[in-house]
């Protein structure tokens, strides 16, 4: 069993995993960070998106052992230190960028990656970036508006 | 997933040694392999993660570029050292999260009949380096999911030549983001090459009639009509005739865009 250690939301963590343990399983089942969701289980829906060394990845399509030594960020790390919502999260609430909320953790993490690469994305660039995040409620319009607002607010 | 052992060697030599184990399997970015394992379509004894030993860099070289086998699609798409036509190919693969993990070596080793990189590699006349040798693109692709790689051989890099004009046109299969059909047209020192992905039951291949016609007249008017639909993939996403038609349409678009 590989023993792994990584930084998750700024905190050092370690654990014993099987070779086949997925990063999303390690986060949810070993660390109890259930904000990262498992939606499709087939790398399509993006509900499981987290950041590994600053890049957004699908945590259901990466082995936990491959993230050994990495810096991982999840939705639990997106709130401000005082527990209030971070800029992107607040924008999703303000613009009604969610209905059932299942896809939202992945949407927020994906948007955060976009906004660190492109501070002022166009509507088209946002829509293209969200290719790997599926939402079955909103029709995406309010998600796009939320990300535009987050960009304007300097997220 | 079935259970397997996991190792992450620190050098290519160690990785080659680890791959000698029976039913060992190399792991690149895992964007195809992990979903395959999850469906229990493969049962390796040990997964050899190449993330700790492969070069992941992109460097310009003689007007073309050299890409490490571990380079992600996102890093190629973002690199100023890669030619624009190659960056565009990388930027069109999958979605952003797949591009952040998926690697050029993994894509080429898998040789999915509808993936994008094989078209760019074959259509540009690139060379594939492994731990043991260098393989010309024309010798490398040997049919659907079949390549010239031996058991345990690792792709360490790909060298793309300088091209005067090149473009890749992809007709997205909207659910998978693979190519329903994709055509790469490249014009360089070796003449004009046209490589087609997504269409043939034998995987990526060159379209000789179009190459011959474009060699004398590199214009959209020179592109022949649709090739024969014999041996072309037919499934619920598109008939063989439809895909064959797309081959000609996308070739014209690629020639027009290559300029």
mmCIF file of C-alpha atoms in Angstrom:
data_model
loop_
_atom_site.group_PDB
_atom_site.id
_atom_site.type_symbol
_atom_site.label_atom_id
_atom_site.label_comp_id
_atom_site.label_asym_id
_atom_site.label_seq_id
_atom_site.Cartn_x
_atom_site.Cartn_y
_atom_site.Cartn_z
ATOM 1 C CA UNK A 1 0.000 0.000 0.000
ATOM 2 C CA UNK A 2 1.568 3.324 -1.009
ATOM 3 C CA UNK A 3 1.766 5.807 1.824
ATOM 4 C CA UNK A 4 1.204 9.296 0.540
ATOM 5 C CA UNK A 5 1.375 12.803 1.852
ATOM 6 C CA UNK A 6 0.187 16.023 0.320
ATOM 7 C CA UNK A 7 -0.976 19.492 1.206
ATOM 8 C CA UNK A 8 -4.744 19.925 1.047
ATOM 9 C CA UNK A 9 -6.067 23.477 1.407
ATOM 10 C CA UNK A 10 -2.790 24.455 3.036
ATOM 11 C CA UNK A 11 -2.784 21.642 5.583
ATOM 12 C CA UNK A 12 -0.357 18.709 5.487
ATOM 13 C CA UNK A 13 -2.103 15.362 5.335
ATOM 14 C CA UNK A 14 -0.931 11.808 4.877
ATOM 15 C CA UNK A 15 -2.426 8.374 4.606
ATOM 16 C CA UNK A 16 -2.099 4.817 3.384
ATOM 17 C CA UNK A 17 -3.953 4.141 0.158
ATOM 18 C CA UNK A 18 -4.328 1.302 -2.285
ATOM 19 C CA UNK A 19 -2.742 1.752 -5.696
ATOM 20 C CA UNK A 20 -6.209 2.003 -7.166
ATOM 21 C CA UNK A 21 -7.503 4.637 -4.710
ATOM 22 C CA UNK A 22 -8.671 7.673 -6.651
ATOM 23 C CA UNK A 23 -7.813 11.164 -5.493
ATOM 24 C CA UNK A 24 -11.512 11.895 -5.035
ATOM 25 C CA UNK A 25 -11.896 8.821 -2.807
ATOM 26 C CA UNK A 26 -8.942 9.891 -0.692
ATOM 27 C CA UNK A 27 -10.381 13.393 -0.294
ATOM 28 C CA UNK A 28 -13.919 12.275 0.495
ATOM 29 C CA UNK A 29 -13.481 9.005 2.344
ATOM 30 C CA UNK A 30 -10.126 9.379 4.091
ATOM 31 C CA UNK A 31 -10.075 13.134 4.724
ATOM 32 C CA UNK A 32 -13.841 13.641 4.993
ATOM 33 C CA UNK A 33 -13.787 16.496 2.490
ATOM 34 C CA UNK A 34 -17.132 15.656 0.911
ATOM 35 C CA UNK A 35 -17.539 19.004 -0.816
ATOM 36 C CA UNK A 36 -15.865 17.457 -3.856
ATOM 37 C CA UNK A 37 -18.614 15.485 -5.547
ATOM 38 C CA UNK A 38 -18.658 12.361 -7.662
ATOM 39 C CA UNK A 39 -21.169 12.808 -10.433
ATOM 40 C CA UNK A 40 -20.722 10.751 -13.557
ATOM 41 C CA UNK A 41 -17.775 8.573 -12.532
ATOM 42 C CA UNK A 42 -16.620 8.719 -16.181
ATOM 43 C CA UNK A 43 -14.537 11.948 -16.346
ATOM 44 C CA UNK A 44 -17.235 13.882 -18.145
ATOM 45 C CA UNK A 45 -19.269 15.923 -15.661
ATOM 46 C CA UNK A 46 -16.653 17.870 -13.706
ATOM 47 C CA UNK A 47 -18.400 17.726 -10.298
ATOM 48 C CA UNK A 48 -15.122 16.372 -8.867
ATOM 49 C CA UNK A 49 -12.839 19.161 -10.098
ATOM 50 C CA UNK A 50 -10.079 20.132 -7.658
ATOM 51 C CA UNK A 51 -6.744 21.862 -8.164
ATOM 52 C CA UNK A 52 -3.482 19.905 -8.126
ATOM 53 C CA UNK A 53 -0.419 22.155 -8.058
ATOM 54 C CA UNK A 54 -2.605 25.021 -9.215
ATOM 55 C CA UNK A 55 -4.178 23.271 -12.206
ATOM 56 C CA UNK A 56 -7.788 22.085 -12.292
ATOM 57 C CA UNK A 57 -8.140 18.324 -12.714
ATOM 58 C CA UNK A 58 -10.878 15.753 -12.437
ATOM 59 C CA UNK A 59 -10.244 14.041 -9.102
ATOM 60 C CA UNK A 60 -12.144 10.949 -10.272
ATOM 61 C CA UNK A 61 -9.567 10.463 -13.024
ATOM 62 C CA UNK A 62 -6.375 10.745 -11.033
ATOM 63 C CA UNK A 63 -4.909 8.251 -8.614
ATOM 64 C CA UNK A 64 -4.336 9.478 -5.078
ATOM 65 C CA UNK A 65 -0.813 8.040 -5.288
ATOM 66 C CA UNK A 66 -0.095 10.246 -8.314
ATOM 67 C CA UNK A 67 -0.862 13.292 -6.156
ATOM 68 C CA UNK A 68 1.781 12.320 -3.594
ATOM 69 C CA UNK A 69 3.701 15.467 -2.670
ATOM 70 C CA UNK A 70 1.273 17.761 -4.475
ATOM 71 C CA UNK A 71 -0.572 20.852 -3.321
ATOM 72 C CA UNK A 72 -4.271 20.179 -3.596
ATOM 73 C CA UNK A 73 -7.073 22.717 -3.270
ATOM 74 C CA UNK A 74 -10.735 21.769 -2.889
ATOM 75 C CA UNK A 75 -13.990 23.673 -2.536
ATOM 76 C CA UNK A 76 -13.533 23.602 1.259
ATOM 77 C CA UNK A 77 -10.536 25.898 0.791
ATOM 78 C CA UNK A 78 -12.420 28.519 -1.211
ATOM 79 C CA UNK A 79 -14.139 30.304 1.673
ATOM 80 C CA UNK A 80 -12.491 33.259 3.390
ATOM 81 C CA UNK A 81 -10.631 32.721 6.674
ATOM 82 C CA UNK A 82 -13.643 33.968 8.668
ATOM 83 C CA UNK A 83 -15.875 31.378 7.013
ATOM 84 C CA UNK A 84 -17.675 33.823 4.718
ATOM 85 C CA UNK A 85 -17.996 32.902 1.067
ATOM 86 C CA UNK A 86 -15.077 33.594 -1.252
ATOM 87 C CA UNK A 87 -15.532 35.965 -4.198
ATOM 88 C CA UNK A 88 -16.469 33.258 -6.714
ATOM 89 C CA UNK A 89 -18.783 31.476 -4.270
ATOM 90 C CA UNK A 90 -20.509 34.754 -3.410
ATOM 91 C CA UNK A 91 -20.952 35.539 -7.106
ATOM 92 C CA UNK A 92 -22.630 32.150 -7.622
ATOM 93 C CA UNK A 93 -25.032 32.969 -4.791
ATOM 94 C CA UNK A 94 -25.697 36.532 -5.963
ATOM 95 C CA UNK A 95 -26.373 35.495 -9.563
ATOM 96 C CA UNK A 96 -28.292 32.340 -8.759
ATOM 97 C CA UNK A 97 -25.589 30.271 -10.468
ATOM 98 C CA UNK A 98 -26.918 27.068 -8.964
ATOM 99 C CA UNK A 99 -30.159 25.251 -8.417
ATOM 100 C CA UNK A 100 -29.591 21.782 -6.994
ATOM 101 C CA UNK A 101 -25.947 22.616 -6.297
ATOM 102 C CA UNK A 102 -24.491 19.242 -7.158
ATOM 103 C CA UNK A 103 -22.204 20.552 -9.910
ATOM 104 C CA UNK A 104 -21.331 23.735 -8.029
ATOM 105 C CA UNK A 105 -18.093 22.662 -6.280
ATOM 106 C CA UNK A 106 -16.648 21.647 -9.640
ATOM 107 C CA UNK A 107 -17.960 24.773 -11.328
ATOM 108 C CA UNK A 108 -16.361 27.006 -8.706
ATOM 109 C CA UNK A 109 -13.015 25.188 -8.853
ATOM 110 C CA UNK A 110 -13.025 25.224 -12.637
ATOM 111 C CA UNK A 111 -13.908 28.939 -12.671
ATOM 112 C CA UNK A 112 -11.102 29.642 -10.196
ATOM 113 C CA UNK A 113 -8.597 27.999 -12.547
ATOM 114 C CA UNK A 114 -9.932 30.020 -15.482
ATOM 115 C CA UNK A 115 -9.711 33.292 -13.562
ATOM 116 C CA UNK A 116 -6.147 32.661 -12.464
ATOM 117 C CA UNK A 117 -5.167 32.174 -16.121
ATOM 118 C CA UNK A 118 -7.427 34.811 -17.645
ATOM 119 C CA UNK A 119 -8.429 37.720 -15.410
ATOM 120 C CA UNK A 120 -11.027 39.067 -17.792
ATOM 121 C CA UNK A 121 -12.530 36.263 -19.876
ATOM 122 C CA UNK A 122 -15.200 36.957 -22.476
ATOM 123 C CA UNK A 123 -18.540 35.217 -22.282
ATOM 124 C CA UNK A 124 -17.392 32.917 -25.100
ATOM 125 C CA UNK A 125 -14.173 32.048 -23.300
ATOM 126 C CA UNK A 126 -16.099 31.215 -20.127
ATOM 127 C CA UNK A 127 -18.524 28.972 -21.993
ATOM 128 C CA UNK A 128 -15.692 27.209 -23.785
ATOM 129 C CA UNK A 129 -13.778 26.721 -20.545
ATOM 130 C CA UNK A 130 -16.814 25.059 -18.935
ATOM 131 C CA UNK A 131 -16.808 22.331 -21.593
ATOM 132 C CA UNK A 132 -15.830 19.802 -18.934
ATOM 133 C CA UNK A 133 -18.419 20.889 -16.331
ATOM 134 C CA UNK A 134 -21.968 19.740 -16.799
ATOM 135 C CA UNK A 135 -24.967 21.366 -15.089
ATOM 136 C CA UNK A 136 -28.403 19.881 -15.657
ATOM 137 C CA UNK A 137 -30.376 22.622 -13.866
ATOM 138 C CA UNK A 138 -29.382 26.132 -14.756
ATOM 139 C CA UNK A 139 -28.874 26.100 -18.506
ATOM 140 C CA UNK A 140 -25.507 27.734 -17.693
ATOM 141 C CA UNK A 141 -26.622 31.359 -18.191
ATOM 142 C CA UNK A 142 -26.414 32.282 -14.523
ATOM 143 C CA UNK A 143 -23.194 30.340 -14.039
ATOM 144 C CA UNK A 144 -21.616 32.397 -16.814
ATOM 145 C CA UNK A 145 -23.005 35.607 -15.270
ATOM 146 C CA UNK A 146 -21.600 34.596 -11.881
ATOM 147 C CA UNK A 147 -18.135 34.011 -13.320
ATOM 148 C CA UNK A 148 -18.268 37.326 -15.178
ATOM 149 C CA UNK A 149 -19.221 39.042 -11.914
ATOM 150 C CA UNK A 150 -16.436 37.251 -10.045
ATOM 151 C CA UNK A 151 -13.959 38.423 -12.682
ATOM 152 C CA UNK A 152 -15.237 41.987 -12.351
ATOM 153 C CA UNK A 153 -14.860 41.721 -8.574
ATOM 154 C CA UNK A 154 -11.220 40.719 -9.030
ATOM 155 C CA UNK A 155 -11.455 37.032 -8.092
ATOM 156 C CA UNK B 1 -11.235 -1.130 -10.557
ATOM 157 C CA UNK B 2 -9.385 -4.360 -10.037
ATOM 158 C CA UNK B 3 -6.572 -4.091 -7.551
ATOM 159 C CA UNK B 4 -3.058 -3.379 -8.803
ATOM 160 C CA UNK B 5 0.310 -2.364 -7.430
ATOM 161 C CA UNK B 6 1.531 1.154 -8.069
ATOM 162 C CA UNK B 7 5.073 2.349 -8.617
ATOM 163 C CA UNK B 8 6.432 5.738 -9.628
ATOM 164 C CA UNK B 9 10.008 5.326 -10.853
ATOM 165 C CA UNK B 10 12.404 8.243 -10.715
ATOM 166 C CA UNK B 11 14.202 7.425 -13.961
ATOM 167 C CA UNK B 12 13.398 6.046 -17.397
ATOM 168 C CA UNK B 13 15.671 3.062 -16.761
ATOM 169 C CA UNK B 14 13.796 2.174 -13.603
ATOM 170 C CA UNK B 15 10.493 2.577 -15.433
ATOM 171 C CA UNK B 16 11.647 0.272 -18.237
ATOM 172 C CA UNK B 17 12.682 -2.297 -15.633
ATOM 173 C CA UNK B 18 9.352 -2.000 -13.802
ATOM 174 C CA UNK B 19 7.478 -2.535 -17.076
ATOM 175 C CA UNK B 20 9.144 -5.922 -17.510
ATOM 176 C CA UNK B 21 6.782 -7.379 -14.879
ATOM 177 C CA UNK B 22 4.039 -9.522 -16.335
ATOM 178 C CA UNK B 23 0.913 -7.469 -17.163
ATOM 179 C CA UNK B 24 2.601 -4.226 -16.152
ATOM 180 C CA UNK B 25 1.054 -1.109 -17.661
ATOM 181 C CA UNK B 26 2.510 2.382 -18.095
ATOM 182 C CA UNK B 27 0.465 5.321 -16.775
ATOM 183 C CA UNK B 28 0.807 8.740 -18.433
ATOM 184 C CA UNK B 29 -1.840 11.315 -17.542
ATOM 185 C CA UNK B 30 -4.415 8.564 -17.144
ATOM 186 C CA UNK B 31 -7.229 10.353 -18.947
ATOM 187 C CA UNK B 32 -8.004 7.253 -20.995
ATOM 188 C CA UNK B 33 -6.397 4.561 -18.874
ATOM 189 C CA UNK B 34 -8.102 5.398 -15.579
ATOM 190 C CA UNK B 35 -11.636 5.387 -17.075
ATOM 191 C CA UNK B 36 -10.690 2.098 -18.764
ATOM 192 C CA UNK B 37 -9.561 0.621 -15.465
ATOM 193 C CA UNK B 38 -12.686 1.889 -13.755
ATOM 194 C CA UNK B 39 -14.807 -0.036 -16.232
ATOM 195 C CA UNK B 40 -12.719 -3.126 -15.491
ATOM 196 C CA UNK B 41 -11.729 -3.339 -19.141
ATOM 197 C CA UNK B 42 -8.109 -3.862 -18.149
ATOM 198 C CA UNK B 43 -6.455 -5.687 -15.280
ATOM 199 C CA UNK B 44 -2.795 -4.722 -14.960
ATOM 200 C CA UNK B 45 -0.671 -6.286 -12.220
ATOM 201 C CA UNK B 46 1.243 -3.087 -11.669
ATOM 202 C CA UNK B 47 0.763 0.475 -12.869
ATOM 203 C CA UNK B 48 4.030 2.251 -13.636
ATOM 204 C CA UNK B 49 3.398 5.987 -13.229
ATOM 205 C CA UNK B 50 5.684 7.824 -15.664
ATOM 206 C CA UNK B 51 4.969 11.180 -14.008
ATOM 207 C CA UNK B 52 8.187 11.031 -12.025
ATOM 208 C CA UNK B 53 10.617 10.376 -14.858
ATOM 209 C CA UNK B 54 9.375 11.726 -18.195
ATOM 210 C CA UNK B 55 10.491 15.038 -19.629
ATOM 211 C CA UNK B 56 7.439 17.315 -19.729
ATOM 212 C CA UNK B 57 9.065 20.248 -21.470
ATOM 213 C CA UNK B 58 8.419 21.981 -24.782
ATOM 214 C CA UNK B 59 11.390 23.424 -26.678
ATOM 215 C CA UNK B 60 11.672 25.014 -30.102
ATOM 216 C CA UNK B 61 14.069 23.176 -32.392
ATOM 217 C CA UNK B 62 15.078 23.908 -36.004
ATOM 218 C CA UNK B 63 11.882 25.850 -36.678
ATOM 219 C CA UNK B 64 9.764 23.023 -35.284
ATOM 220 C CA UNK B 65 9.759 21.771 -31.740
ATOM 221 C CA UNK B 66 10.625 18.936 -29.420
ATOM 222 C CA UNK B 67 8.045 17.924 -26.852
ATOM 223 C CA UNK B 68 8.757 15.692 -23.874
ATOM 224 C CA UNK B 69 6.642 12.551 -23.641
ATOM 225 C CA UNK B 70 5.154 13.740 -20.360
ATOM 226 C CA UNK B 71 4.076 17.172 -21.619
ATOM 227 C CA UNK B 72 0.402 17.840 -20.966
ATOM 228 C CA UNK B 73 -1.895 19.113 -23.686
ATOM 229 C CA UNK B 74 -2.364 22.317 -21.672
ATOM 230 C CA UNK B 75 1.369 22.972 -21.502
ATOM 231 C CA UNK B 76 1.754 22.470 -25.267
ATOM 232 C CA UNK B 77 -1.255 24.727 -25.918
ATOM 233 C CA UNK B 78 0.273 27.439 -23.731
ATOM 234 C CA UNK B 79 3.878 27.203 -24.912
ATOM 235 C CA UNK B 80 5.396 29.961 -27.019
ATOM 236 C CA UNK B 81 8.012 27.401 -28.119
ATOM 237 C CA UNK B 82 5.463 25.266 -29.990
ATOM 238 C CA UNK B 83 4.256 26.319 -33.458
ATOM 239 C CA UNK B 84 0.802 27.861 -33.567
ATOM 240 C CA UNK B 85 -0.675 24.958 -35.553
ATOM 241 C CA UNK B 86 0.432 22.485 -32.906
ATOM 242 C CA UNK B 87 -0.793 24.637 -30.039
ATOM 243 C CA UNK B 88 -4.204 24.733 -31.682
ATOM 244 C CA UNK B 89 -4.308 20.921 -31.906
ATOM 245 C CA UNK B 90 -3.435 20.579 -28.209
ATOM 246 C CA UNK B 91 -5.956 23.248 -27.228
ATOM 247 C CA UNK B 92 -8.774 21.347 -28.933
ATOM 248 C CA UNK B 93 -8.304 18.059 -27.077
ATOM 249 C CA UNK B 94 -10.969 17.097 -24.517
ATOM 250 C CA UNK B 95 -11.768 19.774 -21.948
ATOM 251 C CA UNK B 96 -9.494 21.968 -19.787
ATOM 252 C CA UNK B 97 -9.190 19.408 -16.985
ATOM 253 C CA UNK B 98 -8.348 16.600 -19.415
ATOM 254 C CA UNK B 99 -5.762 18.887 -21.032
ATOM 255 C CA UNK B 100 -4.208 19.575 -17.633
ATOM 256 C CA UNK B 101 -3.511 15.867 -17.084
ATOM 257 C CA UNK B 102 -3.408 14.143 -20.473
ATOM 258 C CA UNK B 103 0.018 13.788 -22.082
ATOM 259 C CA UNK B 104 1.262 13.564 -25.662
ATOM 260 C CA UNK B 105 3.076 10.313 -24.909
ATOM 261 C CA UNK B 106 -0.039 8.741 -23.479
ATOM 262 C CA UNK B 107 -2.180 9.844 -26.396
ATOM 263 C CA UNK B 108 0.253 8.427 -28.955
ATOM 264 C CA UNK B 109 0.852 5.173 -27.081
ATOM 265 C CA UNK B 110 -2.898 4.591 -26.915
ATOM 266 C CA UNK B 111 -3.496 5.590 -30.576
ATOM 267 C CA UNK B 112 -7.252 5.914 -30.247
ATOM 268 C CA UNK B 113 -8.687 5.925 -33.792
ATOM 269 C CA UNK B 114 -10.462 9.230 -33.097
ATOM 270 C CA UNK B 115 -7.839 11.135 -31.134
ATOM 271 C CA UNK B 116 -6.219 14.350 -32.328
ATOM 272 C CA UNK B 117 -2.467 14.051 -31.790
ATOM 273 C CA UNK B 118 -2.031 11.056 -34.126
ATOM 274 C CA UNK B 119 -3.325 13.187 -37.016
ATOM 275 C CA UNK B 120 -0.913 16.008 -36.192
ATOM 276 C CA UNK B 121 2.034 13.630 -35.790
ATOM 277 C CA UNK B 122 1.332 11.740 -39.020
ATOM 278 C CA UNK B 123 0.319 14.841 -40.984
ATOM 279 C CA UNK B 124 3.431 16.776 -40.016
ATOM 280 C CA UNK B 125 5.823 13.861 -40.474
ATOM 281 C CA UNK B 126 7.001 14.025 -36.868
ATOM 282 C CA UNK B 127 9.338 11.542 -35.191
ATOM 283 C CA UNK B 128 8.615 9.649 -32.016
ATOM 284 C CA UNK B 129 11.491 8.965 -29.641
ATOM 285 C CA UNK B 130 11.389 6.112 -27.197
ATOM 286 C CA UNK B 131 13.805 4.802 -24.599
ATOM 287 C CA UNK B 132 15.206 2.533 -27.328
ATOM 288 C CA UNK B 133 14.953 4.265 -30.730
ATOM 289 C CA UNK B 134 13.401 6.906 -32.961
ATOM 290 C CA UNK B 135 10.354 5.955 -35.024
ATOM 291 C CA UNK B 136 9.075 7.908 -38.055
ATOM 292 C CA UNK B 137 5.366 8.694 -37.920
ATOM 293 C CA UNK B 138 4.787 6.683 -41.100
ATOM 294 C CA UNK B 139 6.079 3.563 -39.362
ATOM 295 C CA UNK B 140 4.538 4.213 -35.973
ATOM 296 C CA UNK B 141 0.766 4.033 -36.478
ATOM 297 C CA UNK B 142 -0.289 0.483 -37.293
ATOM 298 C CA UNK B 143 -4.066 0.462 -36.947
ATOM 299 C CA UNK B 144 -6.729 1.065 -34.353
ATOM 300 C CA UNK B 145 -4.985 1.146 -30.925
ATOM 301 C CA UNK B 146 -1.961 -0.507 -32.601
ATOM 302 C CA UNK B 147 1.489 1.063 -32.716
ATOM 303 C CA UNK B 148 5.088 0.107 -33.417
ATOM 304 C CA UNK B 149 5.885 0.227 -29.692
ATOM 305 C CA UNK B 150 7.215 -2.985 -28.216
ATOM 306 C CA UNK B 151 6.060 -4.285 -24.847
ATOM 307 C CA UNK B 152 7.374 -1.967 -22.175
ATOM 308 C CA UNK B 153 8.753 0.624 -24.616
ATOM 309 C CA UNK B 154 8.237 4.206 -23.417
ATOM 310 C CA UNK B 155 7.669 7.319 -25.544
ATOM 311 C CA UNK B 156 10.161 9.870 -24.265
ATOM 312 C CA UNK B 157 9.494 12.664 -26.749
ATOM 313 C CA UNK B 158 8.147 13.809 -30.090
ATOM 314 C CA UNK B 159 9.989 15.996 -32.600
ATOM 315 C CA UNK B 160 7.832 18.059 -34.944
ATOM 316 C CA UNK B 161 9.447 19.493 -38.077
ATOM 317 C CA UNK B 162 9.171 23.033 -39.351
ATOM 318 C CA UNK B 163 6.179 23.434 -41.655
ATOM 319 C CA UNK B 164 5.476 26.288 -44.051
ATOM 320 C CA UNK B 165 1.743 25.931 -43.628
ATOM 321 C CA UNK B 166 -0.336 23.641 -41.473
ATOM 322 C CA UNK B 167 -3.770 23.362 -39.926
ATOM 323 C CA UNK B 168 -5.935 20.826 -38.130
ATOM 324 C CA UNK B 169 -9.700 20.817 -38.529
ATOM 325 C CA UNK B 170 -11.781 18.753 -36.158
ATOM 326 C CA UNK B 171 -15.474 17.992 -36.276
ATOM 327 C CA UNK B 172 -16.214 17.456 -32.592
ATOM 328 C CA UNK B 173 -18.180 14.492 -31.391
ATOM 329 C CA UNK B 174 -19.975 16.671 -28.851
ATOM 330 C CA UNK B 175 -20.295 14.135 -26.032
ATOM 331 C CA UNK B 176 -16.776 12.714 -26.004
ATOM 332 C CA UNK B 177 -14.822 15.670 -27.468
ATOM 333 C CA UNK B 178 -12.974 13.183 -29.609
ATOM 334 C CA UNK B 179 -12.952 13.853 -33.353
ATOM 335 C CA UNK B 180 -15.942 12.524 -35.254
ATOM 336 C CA UNK B 181 -13.506 13.217 -38.082
ATOM 337 C CA UNK B 182 -10.328 15.296 -37.959
ATOM 338 C CA UNK B 183 -7.978 16.264 -40.785
ATOM 339 C CA UNK B 184 -4.462 17.643 -40.475
ATOM 340 C CA UNK B 185 -2.882 19.243 -43.542
ATOM 341 C CA UNK B 186 0.824 20.076 -43.445
ATOM 342 C CA UNK B 187 3.075 21.580 -46.120
ATOM 343 C CA UNK B 188 6.794 21.431 -45.537
ATOM 344 C CA UNK B 189 10.127 20.322 -46.924
ATOM 345 C CA UNK B 190 8.743 16.815 -47.429
ATOM 346 C CA UNK B 191 5.822 18.041 -49.554
ATOM 347 C CA UNK B 192 2.138 18.076 -48.615
ATOM 348 C CA UNK B 193 0.783 15.557 -46.141
ATOM 349 C CA UNK B 194 -2.866 14.995 -45.274
ATOM 350 C CA UNK B 195 -3.666 12.843 -42.227
ATOM 351 C CA UNK B 196 -7.159 11.757 -41.252
ATOM 352 C CA UNK B 197 -8.364 10.649 -37.814
ATOM 353 C CA UNK B 198 -11.786 9.437 -36.686
ATOM 354 C CA UNK B 199 -12.755 8.024 -40.061
ATOM 355 C CA UNK B 200 -11.015 4.750 -40.786
ATOM 356 C CA UNK B 201 -11.491 1.368 -39.186
ATOM 357 C CA UNK B 202 -7.698 1.095 -39.461
ATOM 358 C CA UNK B 203 -7.085 4.248 -37.414
ATOM 359 C CA UNK B 204 -5.221 7.372 -38.429
ATOM 360 C CA UNK B 205 -4.027 7.319 -42.053
ATOM 361 C CA UNK B 206 -2.825 9.526 -44.892
ATOM 362 C CA UNK B 207 -5.098 10.511 -47.773
ATOM 363 C CA UNK B 208 -2.846 9.952 -50.778
ATOM 364 C CA UNK B 209 -5.206 11.348 -53.449
ATOM 365 C CA UNK B 210 -5.490 14.665 -51.654
ATOM 366 C CA UNK B 211 -1.745 14.839 -51.053
ATOM 367 C CA UNK B 212 -1.036 14.293 -54.758
ATOM 368 C CA UNK B 213 -3.568 16.917 -55.816
ATOM 369 C CA UNK B 214 -2.377 19.497 -53.281
ATOM 370 C CA UNK B 215 1.313 18.962 -54.090
ATOM 371 C CA UNK B 216 0.897 20.769 -57.422
ATOM 372 C CA UNK B 217 -1.788 23.201 -56.355
ATOM 373 C CA UNK B 218 -2.145 23.986 -52.658
ATOM 374 C CA UNK B 219 -5.663 25.377 -52.824
ATOM 375 C CA UNK B 220 -9.138 24.356 -51.753
ATOM 376 C CA UNK B 221 -10.126 23.839 -55.411
ATOM 377 C CA UNK B 222 -7.551 21.074 -55.720
ATOM 378 C CA UNK B 223 -9.017 18.953 -52.903
ATOM 379 C CA UNK B 224 -10.673 15.858 -54.414
ATOM 380 C CA UNK B 225 -14.259 14.847 -53.710
ATOM 381 C CA UNK B 226 -15.071 12.592 -50.789
ATOM 382 C CA UNK B 227 -12.956 9.422 -50.585
ATOM 383 C CA UNK B 228 -14.563 5.981 -50.747
ATOM 384 C CA UNK B 229 -16.665 5.034 -47.733
ATOM 385 C CA UNK B 230 -15.247 1.490 -47.751
ATOM 386 C CA UNK B 231 -13.586 0.745 -44.422
ATOM 387 C CA UNK B 232 -14.847 3.998 -42.922
ATOM 388 C CA UNK B 233 -16.262 3.857 -39.381
ATOM 389 C CA UNK B 234 -20.038 3.768 -39.201
ATOM 390 C CA UNK B 235 -21.818 4.130 -35.865
ATOM 391 C CA UNK B 236 -24.704 5.946 -34.205
ATOM 392 C CA UNK B 237 -22.811 9.231 -34.439
ATOM 393 C CA UNK B 238 -22.392 9.126 -38.210
ATOM 394 C CA UNK B 239 -22.565 6.790 -41.190
ATOM 395 C CA UNK B 240 -19.518 5.837 -43.225
ATOM 396 C CA UNK B 241 -20.736 8.040 -46.104
ATOM 397 C CA UNK B 242 -21.171 11.001 -43.760
ATOM 398 C CA UNK B 243 -17.689 10.602 -42.327
ATOM 399 C CA UNK B 244 -16.160 10.214 -45.803
ATOM 400 C CA UNK B 245 -17.925 13.412 -46.846
ATOM 401 C CA UNK B 246 -16.519 15.168 -43.772
ATOM 402 C CA UNK B 247 -12.985 14.098 -44.724
ATOM 403 C CA UNK B 248 -13.170 16.173 -47.915
ATOM 404 C CA UNK B 249 -14.938 19.108 -46.246
ATOM 405 C CA UNK B 250 -12.429 19.283 -43.398
ATOM 406 C CA UNK B 251 -9.494 18.936 -45.780
ATOM 407 C CA UNK B 252 -10.759 21.973 -47.722
ATOM 408 C CA UNK B 253 -11.194 23.919 -44.484
ATOM 409 C CA UNK B 254 -7.713 22.952 -43.319
ATOM 410 C CA UNK B 255 -6.139 24.046 -46.615
ATOM 411 C CA UNK B 256 -8.039 27.347 -46.473
ATOM 412 C CA UNK B 257 -7.017 27.963 -42.863
ATOM 413 C CA UNK B 258 -3.397 26.910 -43.420
ATOM 414 C CA UNK B 259 -3.114 29.684 -46.031
#
